Coordinates of C-alpha atoms in Angstrom, one line a residue:
Chain A
M1 CA -11.8 18.1 -21.5
N2 CA -9.1 20.8 -21.6
P3 CA -6.0 20.3 -20.6
T4 CA -5.6 22.6 -17.5
M5 CA -9.1 21.4 -16.3
E6 CA -7.2 17.8 -16.9
W7 CA -4.8 19.2 -14.2
I8 CA -7.0 20.2 -11.7
V9 CA -9.2 17.0 -11.8
S10 CA -6.1 14.9 -11.2
A11 CA -4.6 17.3 -8.4
G12 CA -8.0 17.0 -7.0
R13 CA -8.3 13.0 -6.7
A14 CA -4.3 13.0 -5.6
A15 CA -5.1 15.5 -2.7
L16 CA -8.4 13.3 -1.7
I17 CA -6.8 9.9 -1.6
W18 CA -3.8 11.8 0.6
L19 CA -6.5 13.1 2.8
V20 CA -8.3 10.2 2.9
Q21 CA -4.9 8.2 4.0
L22 CA -3.6 11.0 6.4
Q23 CA -7.6 11.3 8.1
L24 CA -7.6 7.6 8.7
I25 CA -4.4 7.9 10.8
P26 CA -5.7 9.2 13.9
I27 CA -8.7 7.1 13.8
L28 CA -7.0 3.9 13.2
I29 CA -4.7 5.5 16.1
W30 CA -7.8 5.6 18.4
F31 CA -9.6 2.3 17.5
E32 CA -5.6 0.9 18.6
R33 CA -6.1 2.6 21.8
K34 CA -9.7 1.8 22.9
V35 CA -9.6 -1.5 21.3
S36 CA -6.7 -2.3 23.2
A37 CA -8.4 -0.6 26.1
Y38 CA -11.6 -2.3 26.3
M39 CA -9.9 -6.0 25.2
Q40 CA -7.9 -5.6 28.6
D41 CA -10.7 -3.9 30.9
R42 CA -9.6 -0.9 30.9
T43 CA -11.0 2.5 29.5
G44 CA -8.1 3.9 27.3
P45 CA -7.1 7.6 27.0
N46 CA -10.0 9.9 28.0
R47 CA -8.2 13.0 30.0
A48 CA -7.1 15.1 27.3
H49 CA -9.9 17.8 26.4
I50 CA -10.3 20.9 24.2
L51 CA -12.6 23.5 26.3
G52 CA -14.0 20.0 27.9
I53 CA -14.6 18.1 24.7
R54 CA -13.3 14.7 25.0
L55 CA -14.6 12.9 22.1
A56 CA -14.2 9.4 23.5
G57 CA -10.3 10.1 23.9
V58 CA -10.1 11.0 20.0
I59 CA -8.8 14.6 21.3
H60 CA -5.5 12.3 23.0
N61 CA -4.3 12.3 19.3
I62 CA -4.1 16.1 19.4
A63 CA -2.0 15.9 22.5
D64 CA 0.1 13.1 20.5
V65 CA 0.9 15.0 17.3
L66 CA 2.2 17.9 19.5
K67 CA 3.8 15.7 21.9
L68 CA 5.9 14.3 18.6
F69 CA 6.8 17.9 17.5
F70 CA 7.9 19.5 20.4
K71 CA 10.4 16.5 21.2
E72 CA 13.8 17.3 20.8
D73 CA 14.9 15.7 17.8
V74 CA 18.1 14.0 18.2
T75 CA 20.1 12.8 15.6
P76 CA 22.6 10.5 17.8
P77 CA 26.3 10.6 16.9
G78 CA 28.0 8.1 14.5
V79 CA 24.8 7.5 12.1
R80 CA 25.1 7.4 8.7
K81 CA 23.3 10.5 8.3
F82 CA 22.2 10.5 4.7
Y83 CA 20.8 7.2 5.6
Y84 CA 19.4 7.9 8.3
L85 CA 17.4 11.3 7.1
L86 CA 16.4 9.3 4.1
A87 CA 15.1 5.9 5.9
P88 CA 11.6 8.1 7.5
F89 CA 10.5 10.0 4.5
M90 CA 11.1 7.1 2.3
A91 CA 8.8 5.1 4.5
M92 CA 5.7 7.3 4.7
M93 CA 5.8 8.7 0.8
I94 CA 6.0 5.0 -0.3
A95 CA 3.3 4.2 2.0
L96 CA 1.3 7.3 0.5
M97 CA 1.8 6.2 -3.4
T98 CA 0.5 3.5 -3.4
F99 CA -2.8 4.1 -2.5
A100 CA -3.0 5.6 -6.5
V101 CA -4.3 2.7 -8.1
I102 CA -7.1 1.6 -5.4
P103 CA -10.7 3.0 -6.9
F104 CA -12.5 4.4 -4.3
A105 CA -15.3 5.3 -6.7
D106 CA -16.8 3.9 -9.8
T107 CA -16.0 6.3 -13.5
L108 CA -17.7 9.1 -13.1
K109 CA -19.8 9.9 -16.4
L110 CA -20.6 13.4 -17.1
G111 CA -22.0 13.6 -20.0
S112 CA -18.8 12.6 -22.8
L113 CA -17.1 13.6 -19.6
E114 CA -15.0 10.7 -18.0
I115 CA -13.3 10.8 -14.6
P116 CA -11.6 7.8 -13.4
M117 CA -12.4 7.7 -9.6
Q118 CA -8.8 6.9 -9.5
V119 CA -5.2 8.5 -9.3
F120 CA -3.6 6.0 -11.5
S121 CA -6.0 4.3 -13.8
H122 CA -3.7 2.6 -15.9
N123 CA -4.0 -1.3 -17.1
V124 CA -0.9 -2.0 -14.8
G125 CA -3.4 -1.9 -11.9
M126 CA -2.1 -4.4 -9.4
L127 CA 1.6 -4.5 -10.6
W128 CA 1.8 -0.8 -9.6
I129 CA 0.5 -2.4 -5.8
F130 CA 3.3 -5.1 -6.1
A131 CA 6.2 -2.8 -7.7
I132 CA 5.9 -0.2 -4.9
G133 CA 5.2 -2.0 -2.2
S134 CA 8.5 -3.9 -2.5
F135 CA 10.3 -0.3 -2.3
G136 CA 9.1 -0.2 1.3
I137 CA 12.1 -2.3 2.3
F138 CA 14.3 0.6 1.4
G139 CA 13.1 2.4 4.0
I140 CA 13.4 -0.2 6.8
V141 CA 16.6 -1.2 5.4
F142 CA 18.0 2.5 5.2
A143 CA 16.9 2.9 9.2
G144 CA 17.9 -0.3 10.4
W145 CA 21.5 0.1 8.6
G146 CA 21.7 3.9 9.1
A147 CA 21.3 4.2 12.3
N148 CA 24.7 2.2 12.6
S149 CA 23.5 0.4 16.1
K150 CA 23.1 -3.0 16.9
F151 CA 19.5 -3.6 17.8
S152 CA 18.5 -1.1 14.8
L153 CA 20.5 -3.5 12.5
L154 CA 18.8 -6.8 14.0
G155 CA 15.3 -5.2 13.3
G156 CA 16.1 -4.0 10.2
I157 CA 17.2 -7.5 9.1
R158 CA 14.7 -9.4 10.8
S159 CA 11.9 -7.0 9.2
S160 CA 13.3 -7.1 5.7
A161 CA 13.1 -10.6 5.7
Q162 CA 10.1 -11.2 6.8
L163 CA 8.8 -8.6 4.0
I164 CA 10.4 -9.9 1.3
S165 CA 9.2 -13.6 2.2
Y166 CA 5.6 -12.9 2.4
E167 CA 5.9 -10.4 -0.6
L168 CA 6.0 -13.7 -2.5
T169 CA 2.7 -15.1 -1.1
L170 CA 1.0 -11.5 -1.4
S171 CA 1.6 -11.4 -5.2
L172 CA 0.7 -15.3 -5.9
S173 CA -2.5 -14.7 -3.4
V174 CA -4.2 -12.5 -5.6
I175 CA -3.7 -14.6 -9.1
G176 CA -6.3 -16.7 -8.9
L177 CA -8.6 -13.5 -8.7
I178 CA -6.6 -11.7 -11.5
M179 CA -7.3 -15.3 -13.3
I180 CA -11.2 -14.9 -13.0
F181 CA -11.7 -11.5 -13.4
G182 CA -9.5 -11.3 -16.5
T183 CA -7.8 -8.2 -16.1
L184 CA -5.1 -6.3 -13.4
Q185 CA -7.3 -2.9 -13.5
L186 CA -9.0 -2.5 -9.7
N187 CA -11.4 -0.7 -10.7
E188 CA -12.6 -3.4 -13.3
I189 CA -12.1 -6.3 -10.8
V190 CA -14.4 -4.5 -8.4
R191 CA -16.6 -4.1 -11.4
G192 CA -16.8 -7.8 -11.6
Q193 CA -17.6 -8.3 -7.9
G194 CA -20.5 -6.4 -8.9
G195 CA -22.3 -9.4 -10.7
L196 CA -24.3 -12.2 -8.9
L197 CA -23.3 -15.8 -8.3
F198 CA -25.9 -18.2 -8.9
G199 CA -28.5 -15.3 -9.3
F200 CA -28.2 -14.6 -5.3
L201 CA -24.6 -14.8 -4.1
P202 CA -22.9 -11.5 -4.6
M203 CA -19.4 -12.0 -6.4
W204 CA -16.8 -10.9 -4.2
G205 CA -13.3 -11.8 -3.7
I206 CA -13.6 -13.8 -0.9
V207 CA -16.5 -15.7 -2.5
L208 CA -14.7 -17.2 -5.4
Q209 CA -11.2 -17.2 -3.9
P210 CA -11.8 -18.1 0.0
L211 CA -8.1 -19.6 0.2
G212 CA -6.9 -17.0 -1.9
A213 CA -8.4 -14.5 0.6
V214 CA -7.5 -15.8 3.5
L215 CA -3.9 -16.5 2.4
F216 CA -4.0 -12.7 1.2
I217 CA -4.9 -11.1 4.4
T218 CA -2.5 -13.3 6.8
S219 CA 0.1 -12.0 4.2
V220 CA -0.9 -8.5 4.0
I221 CA -1.0 -8.1 7.9
A222 CA 2.7 -9.4 7.9
E223 CA 3.4 -6.9 5.1
T224 CA 2.3 -4.5 7.1
N225 CA 4.4 -5.7 10.4
R226 CA 1.5 -5.8 12.6
N227 CA 1.0 -8.3 15.3
P228 CA 0.5 -11.5 14.5
F229 CA 3.7 -11.0 12.8
D230 CA 5.3 -7.8 14.6
L231 CA 8.7 -9.2 14.6
P232 CA 10.6 -5.8 13.8
E233 CA 9.2 -4.3 17.1
A234 CA 8.8 -7.6 19.4
E235 CA 9.0 -5.2 22.6
S236 CA 10.2 -7.6 24.7
E237 CA 13.2 -9.4 22.5
I238 CA 15.0 -6.8 20.4
V239 CA 13.8 -3.6 19.7
G240 CA 12.7 -2.5 16.4
Y241 CA 14.7 -0.8 12.8
H242 CA 13.4 3.0 14.6
V243 CA 15.1 2.4 18.1
E244 CA 17.2 5.3 16.9
Y245 CA 14.5 7.6 16.1
S246 CA 13.2 10.5 17.4
S247 CA 10.2 13.0 17.6
V248 CA 8.8 13.8 14.0
K249 CA 11.1 11.0 12.5
F250 CA 9.7 8.9 14.4
A251 CA 6.6 10.1 14.2
L252 CA 7.0 9.5 10.4
F253 CA 7.5 5.6 10.8
F254 CA 4.9 5.6 13.1
M255 CA 2.3 7.4 10.8
A256 CA 3.4 5.3 7.9
E257 CA 3.0 2.0 9.4
Y258 CA -0.9 2.9 9.6
V259 CA -0.7 4.5 6.4
N260 CA 0.0 0.9 5.4
I261 CA -3.1 -0.5 7.3
V262 CA -5.1 1.8 5.0
V263 CA -3.6 0.7 1.9
A264 CA -3.6 -2.8 2.8
S265 CA -7.1 -2.3 3.8
G266 CA -8.0 -0.6 0.3
V267 CA -6.7 -3.4 -1.5
M268 CA -8.3 -6.3 0.4
T269 CA -11.8 -4.4 0.0
S270 CA -11.0 -3.8 -3.5
L271 CA -9.6 -7.4 -4.3
F272 CA -11.9 -9.6 -1.6
F273 CA -14.6 -7.5 -0.7
G274 CA -16.8 -5.7 -3.5
G275 CA -14.6 -2.2 -2.9
Y276 CA -16.9 0.4 -3.8
G277 CA -19.7 -1.9 -4.6
I278 CA -23.0 -2.1 -2.5
P279 CA -24.1 -6.1 -3.6
F280 CA -26.6 -6.1 -5.2
L281 CA -26.7 -2.4 -6.3
P282 CA -24.3 -2.0 -8.9
T283 CA -23.2 1.2 -10.6
E284 CA -26.4 1.6 -13.3
K285 CA -28.4 0.6 -10.9
L286 CA -27.6 2.8 -8.6
I287 CA -27.9 5.5 -10.8
E288 CA -30.9 4.8 -12.0
H289 CA -32.8 4.8 -8.5
A290 CA -30.5 8.0 -7.0
Q291 CA -33.1 10.1 -5.7
P292 CA -34.7 6.7 -3.4
V293 CA -31.1 6.3 -2.5
L294 CA -30.1 9.6 -1.8
L295 CA -33.5 10.4 0.3
G296 CA -33.0 7.0 2.2
F297 CA -29.4 8.3 2.8
L298 CA -30.4 11.1 4.5
A299 CA -33.5 9.6 6.4
A300 CA -30.7 7.2 8.1
H301 CA -28.9 11.0 8.5
V302 CA -32.0 12.1 10.5
I303 CA -33.0 8.6 12.3
L304 CA -29.4 7.7 13.5
P305 CA -28.9 11.5 15.5
A306 CA -32.5 11.3 16.4
I307 CA -31.8 7.7 18.0
L308 CA -28.4 8.5 19.8
L309 CA -29.8 11.8 21.3
V310 CA -31.8 9.4 23.7
P311 CA -28.1 8.6 25.8
C312 CA -26.7 11.6 25.2
R313 CA -29.2 13.1 27.5
R314 CA -28.5 10.0 29.9
W315 CA -25.1 10.7 29.7
S316 CA -25.3 14.5 30.3
K317 CA -27.1 14.1 33.6
R318 CA -24.5 12.0 34.9
L319 CA -21.8 14.2 33.6
K320 CA -23.2 16.9 35.2
Q321 CA -23.4 15.1 38.7
L322 CA -20.1 14.1 38.3
Y323 CA -18.1 17.2 37.1
T324 CA -17.6 20.6 37.8
D325 CA -15.5 21.9 35.6
A326 CA -15.4 22.3 31.3
R327 CA -16.3 18.6 31.3
R328 CA -20.0 18.8 32.4
I329 CA -20.9 20.7 28.5
E330 CA -19.5 17.8 26.8
A331 CA -22.6 15.8 26.3
D332 CA -24.6 19.3 25.6
F333 CA -22.2 19.8 22.8
L334 CA -22.4 16.1 21.1
S335 CA -26.6 16.7 21.6
A336 CA -26.3 19.9 19.9
V337 CA -23.8 18.3 17.0
L338 CA -26.8 15.5 16.8
V339 CA -29.6 17.9 16.4
L340 CA -28.0 20.0 14.1
M341 CA -27.4 16.9 11.5
A342 CA -30.6 15.7 11.8
L343 CA -31.9 19.2 11.0
G344 CA -29.5 19.1 8.5
G345 CA -31.0 15.8 7.1
L346 CA -34.6 17.1 7.4
G347 CA -33.7 20.4 5.8
G348 CA -32.1 18.1 2.6
I349 CA -35.5 15.6 2.3
A350 CA -37.4 18.9 2.5
F351 CA -35.1 20.1 -0.5
F352 CA -34.9 16.9 -2.4
S353 CA -38.4 15.8 -2.6
L354 CA -38.9 19.3 -3.9
N355 CA -36.7 19.3 -6.7
P356 CA -35.6 15.7 -7.6
L357 CA -32.3 15.1 -9.2
S358 CA -31.8 15.9 -12.3
G359 CA -29.4 16.1 -14.9
Y360 CA -25.4 15.0 -13.9
G361 CA -27.4 14.7 -10.3
P362 CA -27.4 11.3 -10.0
N363 CA -24.3 10.5 -11.2
I364 CA -22.8 12.7 -8.3
V365 CA -25.0 11.0 -5.9
A366 CA -23.9 7.8 -7.1
A367 CA -20.2 8.5 -7.0
I368 CA -20.5 10.2 -3.3
V369 CA -23.1 7.0 -2.2
Q370 CA -19.8 4.4 -3.9
F371 CA -17.1 6.9 -1.7
A372 CA -19.4 6.4 1.4
T373 CA -19.6 3.1 1.4
F374 CA -15.9 2.5 0.1
S375 CA -14.5 4.2 3.0
A376 CA -17.4 2.6 5.8
K377 CA -15.7 -0.6 4.2
L378 CA -12.0 1.0 4.9
T379 CA -12.8 1.6 7.9
F380 CA -13.8 -1.6 9.1
F381 CA -10.8 -3.1 7.8
G382 CA -8.9 -0.6 9.9
F383 CA -10.5 -2.0 12.6
F384 CA -10.1 -5.6 11.5
F385 CA -6.6 -5.1 11.4
V386 CA -6.4 -3.6 15.3
W387 CA -8.5 -6.4 16.2
V388 CA -6.4 -8.7 14.8
R389 CA -3.0 -7.2 16.3
W390 CA -5.1 -7.5 20.0
T391 CA -6.6 -10.9 20.1
L392 CA -3.8 -12.8 18.6
P393 CA -0.4 -13.6 20.2
R394 CA 2.9 -13.4 18.1
F395 CA 4.9 -15.6 16.1
R396 CA 8.3 -16.8 17.3
Y397 CA 11.2 -16.0 14.1
D398 CA 11.2 -19.4 12.4
Q399 CA 7.3 -20.3 13.0
L400 CA 6.7 -16.9 11.0
M401 CA 9.0 -18.3 8.6
D402 CA 7.9 -21.9 8.4
L403 CA 4.5 -20.4 8.3
G404 CA 5.5 -17.8 4.8
W405 CA 8.1 -20.7 3.5
K406 CA 6.7 -23.8 3.7
L407 CA 2.5 -23.4 4.1
M408 CA 1.3 -20.0 2.5
L409 CA 3.6 -20.1 -0.3
P410 CA 2.7 -23.8 -1.9
L411 CA -0.8 -23.2 -0.5
S412 CA -1.4 -20.1 -3.2
L413 CA 0.8 -22.8 -5.5
V414 CA -2.0 -24.5 -5.0
N415 CA -5.1 -22.1 -4.8
I416 CA -3.5 -21.1 -8.7
F417 CA -3.3 -24.5 -10.3
I418 CA -7.2 -25.2 -8.4
T419 CA -8.6 -21.8 -9.9
G420 CA -6.6 -23.0 -13.2
L421 CA -8.6 -25.9 -13.3
V422 CA -12.3 -24.7 -12.4
L423 CA -12.1 -22.3 -15.2
L424 CA -11.0 -24.6 -17.7
L425 CA -14.0 -26.9 -16.0
V426 CA -16.5 -23.9 -16.4
D427 CA -15.8 -23.2 -20.1
S428 CA -15.6 -26.5 -21.5
L429 CA -19.1 -26.9 -19.3
K430 CA -20.4 -23.2 -21.7
Chain B
M1 CA 7.4 11.2 -24.4
N2 CA 7.7 15.0 -23.1
P3 CA 11.0 16.3 -23.6
I4 CA 12.0 17.5 -20.8
L5 CA 10.8 14.1 -19.1
F6 CA 13.1 12.3 -21.3
W7 CA 15.9 14.2 -20.8
L8 CA 15.5 14.2 -16.9
F9 CA 15.7 10.7 -16.7
A10 CA 18.7 10.3 -18.9
A11 CA 20.2 12.6 -17.1
I12 CA 19.0 11.0 -13.7
A13 CA 20.2 7.2 -14.7
V14 CA 23.1 8.6 -16.2
V15 CA 24.5 10.3 -13.4
S16 CA 24.2 7.4 -11.1
S17 CA 25.6 5.0 -13.3
L18 CA 28.8 6.7 -12.6
F19 CA 27.7 7.1 -8.7
V20 CA 27.3 3.3 -8.7
V21 CA 31.1 2.4 -10.3
T22 CA 32.5 5.7 -8.0
K23 CA 31.3 5.7 -4.8
R24 CA 32.9 4.1 -2.4
S25 CA 30.1 2.6 0.4
P26 CA 28.7 -0.4 -1.3
M27 CA 25.6 1.0 0.1
A28 CA 25.2 4.1 -1.8
N29 CA 26.6 2.2 -4.8
A30 CA 23.3 0.3 -4.6
L31 CA 21.2 3.2 -3.7
A32 CA 22.5 4.6 -7.0
L33 CA 21.3 1.3 -8.8
A34 CA 18.2 1.8 -7.6
L35 CA 18.0 5.0 -8.4
V36 CA 19.2 4.2 -12.8
M37 CA 16.7 1.5 -12.3
T38 CA 14.0 3.4 -11.9
A39 CA 15.0 6.3 -14.2
L40 CA 14.9 3.9 -16.6
A41 CA 11.7 2.8 -15.4
G42 CA 10.2 6.2 -16.3
L43 CA 12.2 6.2 -20.0
F44 CA 10.0 3.2 -20.5
A45 CA 6.8 4.8 -18.6
G46 CA 7.0 7.4 -21.5
L47 CA 8.2 5.2 -25.0
S48 CA 4.6 3.5 -24.5
A49 CA 6.1 0.3 -22.7
P50 CA 3.7 0.8 -19.7
F51 CA 4.0 -3.3 -18.7
L52 CA 8.2 -3.2 -19.1
F53 CA 7.9 0.2 -16.6
I54 CA 6.1 -1.6 -14.0
I55 CA 8.5 -4.6 -14.2
Q56 CA 11.3 -2.7 -14.1
I57 CA 10.4 -1.3 -10.9
L58 CA 9.3 -4.5 -9.5
V59 CA 11.9 -6.7 -10.7
Y60 CA 15.4 -4.3 -10.7
T61 CA 14.4 -2.3 -8.0
G62 CA 12.1 -4.1 -6.1
A63 CA 13.6 -7.2 -6.2
V64 CA 17.4 -7.3 -7.5
V65 CA 18.4 -3.8 -5.9
V66 CA 16.8 -4.8 -2.3
L67 CA 18.7 -8.0 -2.5
I68 CA 21.7 -6.5 -3.0
I69 CA 21.0 -4.1 0.0
F70 CA 19.9 -6.7 2.0
V71 CA 23.3 -8.6 1.9
I72 CA 25.1 -5.3 2.7
M73 CA 23.2 -4.7 5.5
L74 CA 23.8 -7.9 6.9
L75 CA 27.4 -8.1 5.9
N76 CA 27.0 -4.8 7.5
L77 CA 31.2 -3.9 6.5
R78 CA 33.1 -0.9 8.5
P79 CA 34.7 1.8 6.6
E80 CA 38.2 0.5 7.2
E81 CA 37.8 -3.0 6.3
L82 CA 36.3 -1.7 2.4
K83 CA 40.5 -1.0 1.1
L84 CA 40.6 0.2 -1.9
Q85 CA 41.7 -2.2 -4.5
A86 CA 44.0 -1.3 -8.1
L87 CA 42.2 -2.3 -11.1
Q88 CA 44.2 -5.4 -12.6
K89 CA 45.4 -5.4 -16.3
G90 CA 43.1 -7.8 -17.5
K91 CA 40.1 -6.3 -15.7
F92 CA 41.1 -3.4 -17.2
F93 CA 41.4 -4.3 -20.9
A94 CA 38.5 -6.9 -20.5
S95 CA 35.7 -4.0 -19.1
A96 CA 37.4 -1.4 -22.0
V97 CA 37.1 -4.3 -24.9
V98 CA 33.1 -4.1 -23.5
A99 CA 32.9 -1.1 -23.3
L100 CA 34.0 -0.7 -26.9
A101 CA 31.6 -3.1 -28.0
L102 CA 29.0 -2.3 -26.4
T103 CA 29.5 2.1 -27.4
G104 CA 30.0 0.7 -31.3
L105 CA 26.5 -1.5 -30.9
V106 CA 24.7 2.1 -29.6
L107 CA 25.7 4.1 -32.5
R108 CA 25.4 1.4 -35.2
L109 CA 21.4 1.4 -33.7
V110 CA 21.4 5.4 -33.1
S111 CA 23.5 5.5 -36.9
A112 CA 20.5 3.1 -38.3
E113 CA 17.5 4.6 -37.2
G114 CA 18.1 7.9 -36.4
S115 CA 17.6 9.3 -39.6
T116 CA 14.1 7.8 -40.2
P117 CA 11.0 9.2 -37.7
P118 CA 9.9 6.2 -35.7
A119 CA 6.6 4.7 -36.8
A120 CA 3.4 5.0 -34.4
V121 CA 2.6 2.3 -32.6
P122 CA -0.7 0.6 -31.6
A123 CA -2.6 1.5 -29.1
S124 CA -2.4 -1.5 -27.2
F125 CA 1.3 -1.8 -27.8
G126 CA 3.3 -2.3 -24.2
T127 CA 0.1 -3.6 -22.3
V128 CA 0.1 -6.7 -20.3
E129 CA -2.1 -8.2 -22.3
A130 CA -0.4 -7.6 -25.7
I131 CA 2.7 -9.0 -24.0
A132 CA 1.3 -12.0 -22.9
D133 CA 0.1 -12.8 -25.7
E134 CA 3.1 -13.2 -27.3
L135 CA 4.7 -14.7 -24.3
F136 CA 2.4 -17.6 -24.0
T137 CA 1.8 -18.3 -28.0
T138 CA 5.1 -17.0 -29.8
Y139 CA 7.2 -17.5 -27.3
L140 CA 6.4 -20.3 -25.5
L141 CA 9.4 -22.4 -25.4
P142 CA 11.6 -20.2 -24.6
F143 CA 9.7 -19.4 -22.4
E144 CA 9.9 -22.5 -20.6
V145 CA 12.9 -23.1 -21.0
V146 CA 13.3 -20.0 -19.1
S147 CA 11.9 -21.0 -16.5
F148 CA 13.5 -24.5 -16.1
I149 CA 16.8 -22.6 -16.0
L150 CA 15.5 -20.9 -13.3
L151 CA 14.5 -23.7 -11.6
V152 CA 17.8 -25.4 -12.3
G153 CA 19.4 -22.4 -10.4
I154 CA 17.2 -22.5 -7.3
I155 CA 17.7 -26.6 -7.1
G156 CA 21.4 -25.0 -6.9
A157 CA 21.6 -22.8 -4.6
V158 CA 20.2 -25.2 -2.4
V159 CA 22.8 -27.7 -3.0
V160 CA 25.7 -25.8 -2.8
A161 CA 23.9 -24.0 0.7
K162 CA 23.3 -28.1 1.9
R163 CA 27.0 -29.1 1.1
G164 CA 28.5 -28.2 4.4
E165 CA 25.7 -30.5 6.7

């Protein structure tokens, strides 16, 4: 590959992960609002619309963005300006950078050309996540300290103490997994999870390391400052490190939180839930059977919209009775989209049955299918974070510290010890 | 390593280390120290030491400097509380001696190594695996001793903290 090509491919990969991360922010915010609403027996956002299209509240995000951008940008007097302004940028940048080592598909092989489907495919892998993750504290400390207000200072101290405490468990809980797969490279860990245990169980991290997975998921929720560990924001007791921020600067913190969730779900997926891998279908098999997989994919593209069309028509009738304004047409618009999707799927089936995949086709299809699998898992774990937040109550600060230091840290050490013993045993039995 | 990158990281490291000692606000010192450590990590990354690069960031920027800024935040000193202290003569001489010795050492190294071009390193040099191999076979005893010393340090800290109770 010549250098120019290499640059273009690298830039493309970097752009792709930024897009994925930024695109997931509105989806997660929408999850947050709708899930909380349904859990509290409300409807959630359903008013904002563009020409009658509401998309069950997704459009509300656009209203939010406009509001945040056009709000007055206040810098309170007395802040330590340099740190105050630096903090939101650091929070956002660091959150976005962490994703670089997470593989979103297996290495794409085009003849002699090998394109790793992760931005930074070095063998330091996992360590990169911890290294960049530990930078995250800078944003919080600079925000809490730079605002020069007692409330944000307290929020900053609590938040950074929490991050420092749970980082220990976070890194110790994955050591068991690293010992089993013998690598720090996330792509190799994901590929290792494609294997089968006892011939039928997918070797997902959660199967091999149940304790490690529980510890990791718990501490990663603490690291993203989400409920039940959202003490930094605990509205009823104290206001968090970003209390003195307004408009876009606040929006950056808000977005950074969701990017952190995306990163956390990405790491969780790659380490414990098979990453881009589909159970029982490793990359080689996927490439081999690319044709039926592609046709099945396209068939789903036809069948799902066709099924959805029935409730959509019923909804359309109800909307016509309810409203006289632009909202009447929403269901009709969605039906049109569904029909177009189904037609596109049919066209795809016709095209690919007449021209079967050849050359690099199967490899590219396999990469796309894996990327889709990864995105689906990523979105599900994004939803998982929201789900946990609206289910569990918040910890008290001393309970949080007790849990982190006295229970989870010893448990993660025990996990490493047991993993080592089992590995030795398995080795001696061979 | 690309010479442009080398000089860039080197310049950042030198300028920020000057800031570490000249800036008055402790938070600025800590931030500059973080920059020094990160620039050094960049140098390691370019000089076929990927493991050192990531550990430099993880340990120095991510843990040591974070601890320092955490303490600065906890103390939250006002500008008027930060009095300038005149440098004592003893301290000045001690620092000067150390600085001179260090400069001599660096000059000696440069003059010894400077003329011979560096030999190519094997591909595995500086990777996690290579370092782990050395650390857990050749240098196992020093490794264990260091971890024991760290343990003693931790216990010592607990003892000092609990003495008042």
